[in-house]
Coordinates of C-alpha atoms in Angstrom, one line a residue:
X1 CA 89.5 124.0 263.0
X2 CA 90.5 120.4 262.2
X3 CA 93.8 121.8 261.4
X4 CA 94.7 123.0 265.1
X5 CA 93.6 119.8 266.3
X6 CA 95.6 117.7 263.7
X7 CA 98.9 120.1 264.9
X8 CA 99.5 121.5 261.5
X9 CA 100.9 124.7 261.9
X10 CA 100.5 127.6 260.0
X11 CA 104.2 127.6 258.6
X12 CA 103.1 123.9 257.1
X13 CA 99.9 125.4 255.3
X14 CA 99.8 125.5 251.6
X15 CA 97.3 127.5 249.5
X16 CA 96.6 126.6 246.0
X17 CA 94.0 128.9 243.5
X18 CA 92.8 127.6 239.9
X19 CA 91.1 129.6 237.6
X20 CA 89.6 128.3 234.8
X21 CA 87.3 129.1 231.8
X22 CA 83.6 127.8 232.8
X23 CA 82.1 125.8 230.4
X24 CA 78.4 125.6 230.2
X25 CA 76.7 122.7 232.1
X26 CA 73.4 121.0 232.1
X27 CA 74.2 119.1 235.3
X28 CA 76.8 119.4 237.7
X29 CA 78.1 116.5 240.6
X30 CA 80.1 115.9 243.3
X31 CA 81.7 112.6 243.8
X32 CA 82.5 111.9 247.6
X33 CA 85.2 109.2 247.7
X34 CA 84.9 108.7 251.3
X35 CA 80.9 109.0 252.2
X36 CA 80.7 111.8 254.6
X37 CA 77.2 110.5 255.7
X38 CA 76.5 109.4 259.5
X39 CA 76.7 105.4 259.6
X40 CA 77.9 104.9 256.2
X41 CA 80.1 102.0 255.0
X42 CA 84.1 103.3 254.9
X43 CA 84.0 101.6 251.5
X44 CA 81.3 104.1 250.0
X45 CA 80.8 106.8 248.0
X46 CA 78.7 109.5 247.8
X47 CA 77.3 111.4 244.6
X48 CA 75.3 114.4 244.7
X49 CA 74.0 115.4 241.5
X50 CA 72.0 119.0 240.6
X51 CA 70.7 120.9 237.3
X52 CA 72.8 123.8 236.2
X53 CA 76.8 124.4 237.5
X54 CA 77.9 123.3 240.9
X55 CA 77.5 126.4 242.6
X56 CA 74.1 125.7 244.0
X57 CA 75.7 122.3 245.3
X58 CA 78.4 123.7 247.1
X59 CA 77.2 127.3 247.9
X60 CA 74.6 125.7 250.7
X61 CA 71.8 127.2 248.8
X62 CA 67.8 126.2 249.6
X63 CA 66.9 122.5 248.9
X64 CA 68.3 119.3 248.1
X65 CA 70.6 117.7 245.3
X66 CA 69.8 114.0 244.0
X67 CA 72.2 111.8 245.8
X68 CA 72.9 108.6 246.3
X69 CA 75.8 106.1 247.6
X70 CA 77.9 103.3 245.4
X71 CA 80.2 101.1 247.1
X72 CA 82.3 97.8 246.3
X73 CA 79.6 95.8 248.0
X74 CA 76.6 97.7 247.0
X75 CA 74.7 95.5 243.8
X76 CA 72.8 98.8 242.8
X77 CA 73.3 102.7 244.2
X78 CA 71.2 103.3 247.4
X79 CA 69.0 106.7 246.4
X80 CA 68.8 109.1 249.6
X81 CA 67.3 112.2 248.5
X82 CA 65.4 113.6 245.6
X83 CA 66.2 116.4 243.7
X84 CA 64.5 120.3 245.4
X85 CA 66.7 122.9 244.6
X86 CA 64.5 125.4 243.1
X87 CA 67.2 127.6 241.2
X88 CA 69.6 126.4 239.0
X89 CA 73.1 128.4 238.4
X90 CA 74.3 128.6 234.5
X91 CA 77.0 130.3 232.6
X92 CA 75.9 133.4 231.2
X93 CA 75.8 133.6 227.2
X94 CA 79.7 134.9 226.5
X95 CA 81.0 132.6 228.7
X96 CA 83.1 133.3 232.2
X97 CA 85.6 131.8 234.3
X98 CA 85.6 130.5 237.9
X99 CA 88.2 130.6 240.7
X100 CA 88.4 128.3 243.9
X101 CA 90.7 128.0 246.2
X102 CA 91.8 124.8 248.4
X103 CA 94.6 124.1 251.4
X104 CA 96.1 121.5 253.1
X105 CA 94.9 122.7 256.4
X106 CA 91.1 121.8 256.0
X107 CA 89.0 118.8 256.2
X108 CA 91.7 116.8 258.5
X109 CA 91.2 113.6 260.1
X110 CA 93.4 110.9 261.5
X111 CA 93.5 107.8 259.3
X112 CA 92.4 104.5 261.4
X113 CA 94.9 102.5 259.3
X114 CA 97.8 104.5 259.1
X115 CA 97.7 106.8 261.7
X116 CA 98.4 110.0 259.7
X117 CA 96.5 112.8 258.5
X118 CA 94.7 112.5 255.5
X119 CA 91.9 114.5 253.7
X120 CA 88.5 113.1 252.3
X121 CA 88.5 114.3 248.6
X122 CA 86.0 115.5 246.6
X123 CA 85.7 116.8 243.2
X124 CA 83.5 119.0 241.5
X125 CA 82.7 117.8 237.8
X126 CA 81.0 120.3 235.5
X127 CA 79.1 118.1 232.2
X128 CA 77.9 119.9 229.4
X129 CA 75.3 118.0 227.8

């Protein structure tokens, strides 16, 4: 795992769990503040958009999200894929809750500038329309 490769001991691991009411959403998106795409400019962000909740985006369901790169030196977003996910996930009538976990032992890499351990952060945003 990247945790072991980066020398993060099990004693240093911290886990967080987020529990929150889930709002109805027409669209969901993820913004990778550092694009995970091969040959991406280090300043580029990658945006991925799906119909419905973000679960269809992060669950590895079949198809692709609408995706594009943006960056400080880019005049317009660079489109990579058109959406092709056949199924959208939606909040049931009456609502529900969502539970997500994260830890400081995931997605680690060495920063070439500082030589320290950093994380490439991603956020899931749910937007009701």
